[in-house]
mmCIF file of C-alpha atoms in Angstrom:
data_model
loop_
_atom_site.group_PDB
_atom_site.id
_atom_site.type_symbol
_atom_site.label_atom_id
_atom_site.label_comp_id
_atom_site.label_asym_id
_atom_site.label_seq_id
_atom_site.Cartn_x
_atom_site.Cartn_y
_atom_site.Cartn_z
ATOM 1 C CA UNK L 1 11.854 24.027 58.677
ATOM 2 C CA UNK L 2 13.371 21.418 60.498
ATOM 3 C CA UNK L 3 16.761 19.655 59.497
ATOM 4 C CA UNK L 4 19.557 17.922 60.511
ATOM 5 C CA UNK L 5 20.179 14.911 62.752
ATOM 6 C CA UNK L 6 20.978 15.011 66.554
ATOM 7 C CA UNK L 7 21.896 12.141 69.332
ATOM 8 C CA UNK L 8 20.461 12.697 72.463
ATOM 9 C CA UNK L 9 20.351 10.318 75.814
ATOM 10 C CA UNK L 10 16.917 9.912 77.019
ATOM 11 C CA UNK L 11 16.765 9.691 80.672
ATOM 12 C CA UNK L 12 14.770 7.490 83.537
ATOM 13 C CA UNK L 13 12.284 9.424 84.157
ATOM 14 C CA UNK L 14 11.470 9.747 80.178
ATOM 15 C CA UNK L 15 12.669 13.142 78.969
ATOM 16 C CA UNK L 16 15.148 13.876 76.267
ATOM 17 C CA UNK L 17 16.893 17.015 75.275
ATOM 18 C CA UNK L 18 15.262 19.023 71.941
ATOM 19 C CA UNK L 19 18.161 20.011 69.960
ATOM 20 C CA UNK L 20 18.092 24.260 70.644
ATOM 21 C CA UNK L 21 18.380 25.008 67.510
ATOM 22 C CA UNK L 22 14.442 23.273 66.757
ATOM 23 C CA UNK L 23 13.266 24.724 70.206
ATOM 24 C CA UNK L 24 12.320 28.535 68.805
ATOM 25 C CA UNK L 25 10.216 26.398 65.682
ATOM 26 C CA UNK L 26 8.703 24.005 67.784
ATOM 27 C CA UNK L 27 7.198 26.151 70.126
ATOM 28 C CA UNK L 28 7.013 25.403 74.017
ATOM 29 C CA UNK L 29 4.271 23.660 73.545
ATOM 30 C CA UNK L 30 3.409 20.999 70.579
ATOM 31 C CA UNK L 31 2.387 17.441 69.858
ATOM 32 C CA UNK L 32 4.032 14.030 69.589
ATOM 33 C CA UNK L 33 2.427 11.512 68.325
ATOM 34 C CA UNK L 34 2.868 7.635 66.606
ATOM 35 C CA UNK L 35 4.733 7.906 63.294
ATOM 36 C CA UNK L 36 5.571 6.134 60.869
ATOM 37 C CA UNK L 37 8.293 3.497 60.933
ATOM 38 C CA UNK L 38 8.266 3.265 64.484
ATOM 39 C CA UNK L 39 9.393 6.793 65.281
ATOM 40 C CA UNK L 40 7.385 9.321 66.769
ATOM 41 C CA UNK L 41 6.430 12.468 64.745
ATOM 42 C CA UNK L 42 6.917 15.780 66.969
ATOM 43 C CA UNK L 43 4.723 18.942 65.386
ATOM 44 C CA UNK L 44 4.486 22.651 66.236
ATOM 45 C CA UNK L 45 0.712 23.393 67.224
ATOM 46 C CA UNK L 46 0.394 25.258 63.340
ATOM 47 C CA UNK L 47 1.899 22.050 61.609
ATOM 48 C CA UNK L 48 -0.546 19.765 63.653
ATOM 49 C CA UNK L 49 -3.967 21.800 63.245
ATOM 50 C CA UNK L 50 -2.865 21.726 59.561
ATOM 51 C CA UNK L 51 -2.811 18.011 59.559
ATOM 52 C CA UNK L 52 -5.405 17.924 61.559
ATOM 53 C CA UNK L 53 -7.863 19.701 59.280
ATOM 54 C CA UNK L 54 -6.380 17.749 56.088
ATOM 55 C CA UNK L 55 -6.658 14.115 58.325
ATOM 56 C CA UNK L 56 -10.602 14.763 58.959
ATOM 57 C CA UNK L 57 -11.072 15.258 54.915
ATOM 58 C CA UNK L 58 -10.418 11.250 54.563
ATOM 59 C CA UNK L 59 -13.354 9.155 54.070
ATOM 60 C CA UNK L 60 -15.302 7.568 57.356
ATOM 61 C CA UNK L 61 -16.088 4.866 55.589
ATOM 62 C CA UNK L 62 -12.937 4.049 54.405
ATOM 63 C CA UNK L 63 -11.349 0.899 56.903
ATOM 64 C CA UNK L 64 -7.642 2.266 56.100
ATOM 65 C CA UNK L 65 -8.270 5.734 56.536
ATOM 66 C CA UNK L 66 -10.535 5.108 59.963
ATOM 67 C CA UNK L 67 -7.944 2.769 61.132
ATOM 68 C CA UNK L 68 -4.857 5.753 60.160
ATOM 69 C CA UNK L 69 -6.549 8.506 61.726
ATOM 70 C CA UNK L 70 -7.657 6.297 64.657
ATOM 71 C CA UNK L 71 -3.766 4.868 64.981
ATOM 72 C CA UNK L 72 -2.138 8.635 64.771
ATOM 73 C CA UNK L 73 -5.027 10.599 66.796
ATOM 74 C CA UNK L 74 -5.176 8.042 69.918
ATOM 75 C CA UNK L 75 -1.103 8.270 70.688
ATOM 76 C CA UNK L 76 -1.396 12.314 70.488
ATOM 77 C CA UNK L 77 -0.188 14.209 72.955
ATOM 78 C CA UNK L 78 0.619 17.416 73.732
ATOM 79 C CA UNK L 79 3.650 18.183 75.036
ATOM 80 C CA UNK L 80 5.565 20.819 76.674
ATOM 81 C CA UNK L 81 9.274 21.998 76.844
ATOM 82 C CA UNK L 82 11.126 22.534 80.360
ATOM 83 C CA UNK L 83 13.465 25.298 81.241
ATOM 84 C CA UNK L 84 16.400 22.902 80.317
ATOM 85 C CA UNK L 85 14.838 22.268 76.755
ATOM 86 C CA UNK L 86 13.669 19.012 77.744
ATOM 87 C CA UNK L 87 10.720 16.861 77.185
ATOM 88 C CA UNK L 88 8.785 13.829 79.079
ATOM 89 C CA UNK L 89 7.855 11.252 76.331
ATOM 90 C CA UNK L 90 4.787 9.523 77.233
ATOM 91 C CA UNK L 91 5.133 6.151 78.437
ATOM 92 C CA UNK L 92 3.072 4.770 75.770
ATOM 93 C CA UNK L 93 5.150 6.668 73.207
ATOM 94 C CA UNK L 94 8.485 5.657 74.289
ATOM 95 C CA UNK L 95 7.573 1.914 74.071
ATOM 96 C CA UNK L 96 5.764 2.505 70.594
ATOM 97 C CA UNK L 97 8.698 4.163 69.693
ATOM 98 C CA UNK L 98 11.421 1.403 71.710
ATOM 99 C CA UNK L 99 13.285 4.727 73.312
ATOM 100 C CA UNK L 100 15.343 3.237 75.991
ATOM 101 C CA UNK L 101 18.881 5.328 76.090
ATOM 102 C CA UNK L 102 20.121 6.711 73.111
ATOM 103 C CA UNK L 103 18.351 8.783 70.393
ATOM 104 C CA UNK L 104 17.834 10.687 67.556
ATOM 105 C CA UNK L 105 16.029 13.467 66.801
ATOM 106 C CA UNK L 106 16.293 14.354 63.626
ATOM 107 C CA UNK L 107 14.762 17.536 61.792
ATOM 108 C CA UNK L 108 12.206 16.540 58.782
ATOM 109 C CA UNK L 109 10.962 19.772 56.982
ATOM 110 C CA UNK L 110 8.395 20.228 58.625
ATOM 111 C CA UNK L 111 8.083 18.144 61.934
ATOM 112 C CA UNK L 112 10.574 16.204 64.015
ATOM 113 C CA UNK L 113 11.074 13.035 64.426
ATOM 114 C CA UNK L 114 12.598 11.003 67.558
ATOM 115 C CA UNK L 115 13.527 7.354 67.118
ATOM 116 C CA UNK L 116 16.053 5.048 69.216
ATOM 117 C CA UNK L 117 19.287 5.735 67.844
ATOM 118 C CA UNK L 118 19.579 1.092 67.138
ATOM 119 C CA UNK L 119 16.180 1.517 65.118
ATOM 120 C CA UNK L 120 17.732 4.583 63.171
ATOM 121 C CA UNK L 121 21.076 3.007 62.857
ATOM 122 C CA UNK L 122 19.130 0.129 61.287
ATOM 123 C CA UNK L 123 16.451 1.934 59.159
ATOM 124 C CA UNK L 124 19.664 4.222 57.637
ATOM 125 C CA UNK L 125 21.551 1.251 56.549
ATOM 126 C CA UNK L 126 18.603 0.205 54.651
ATOM 127 C CA UNK L 127 17.526 3.279 53.050
ATOM 128 C CA UNK L 128 21.132 4.701 52.768
ATOM 129 C CA UNK L 129 21.561 1.411 50.113
ATOM 130 C CA UNK L 130 18.306 1.949 48.398
ATOM 131 C CA UNK L 131 18.761 5.637 48.583
ATOM 132 C CA UNK L 132 19.489 6.570 44.812
ATOM 133 C CA UNK L 133 16.421 3.968 44.082
ATOM 134 C CA UNK L 134 13.951 6.046 45.950
ATOM 135 C CA UNK L 135 15.124 9.370 43.973
ATOM 136 C CA UNK L 136 14.593 7.743 41.058
ATOM 137 C CA UNK L 137 10.653 6.996 42.182
ATOM 138 C CA UNK L 138 10.049 10.847 42.869
ATOM 139 C CA UNK L 139 10.507 11.830 39.977
ATOM 140 C CA UNK L 140 7.425 11.151 39.375
ATOM 141 C CA UNK L 141 5.916 13.472 41.967
ATOM 142 C CA UNK L 142 7.816 16.346 39.941
ATOM 143 C CA UNK L 143 11.012 16.120 42.327
ATOM 144 C CA UNK L 144 14.353 16.511 40.614
ATOM 145 C CA UNK L 145 17.777 17.250 42.078
#
């Protein structure tokens, strides 16, 4: 399980350090793709395989299902850690997530998210104010704290 948040810089070659606490669970090879809210989703190969199987069950005749899977899979790329624990983020993913200099690397249960610090700060500020309201809605999913 991934948890925590870490601030790192992305270098001019598009490389970012993956926190050491995430490396063992991610493995040396993993998948990065476009995520929701203008961040990147990073999955260990085992999690990616499970997600892929679930998405394959979406009905092809539904335009939303086609659009989501097209967007999600077309951005996906297999990544590898280098000896320094860095990963090279492809240009199309850096552009999507607006990764420029300062980034946030977050652990979110079965995946890692990579955000531009500016986007994360704005999202966090907005979501922190609504956290109680969001938590209240989760009761519908049988999640109690």
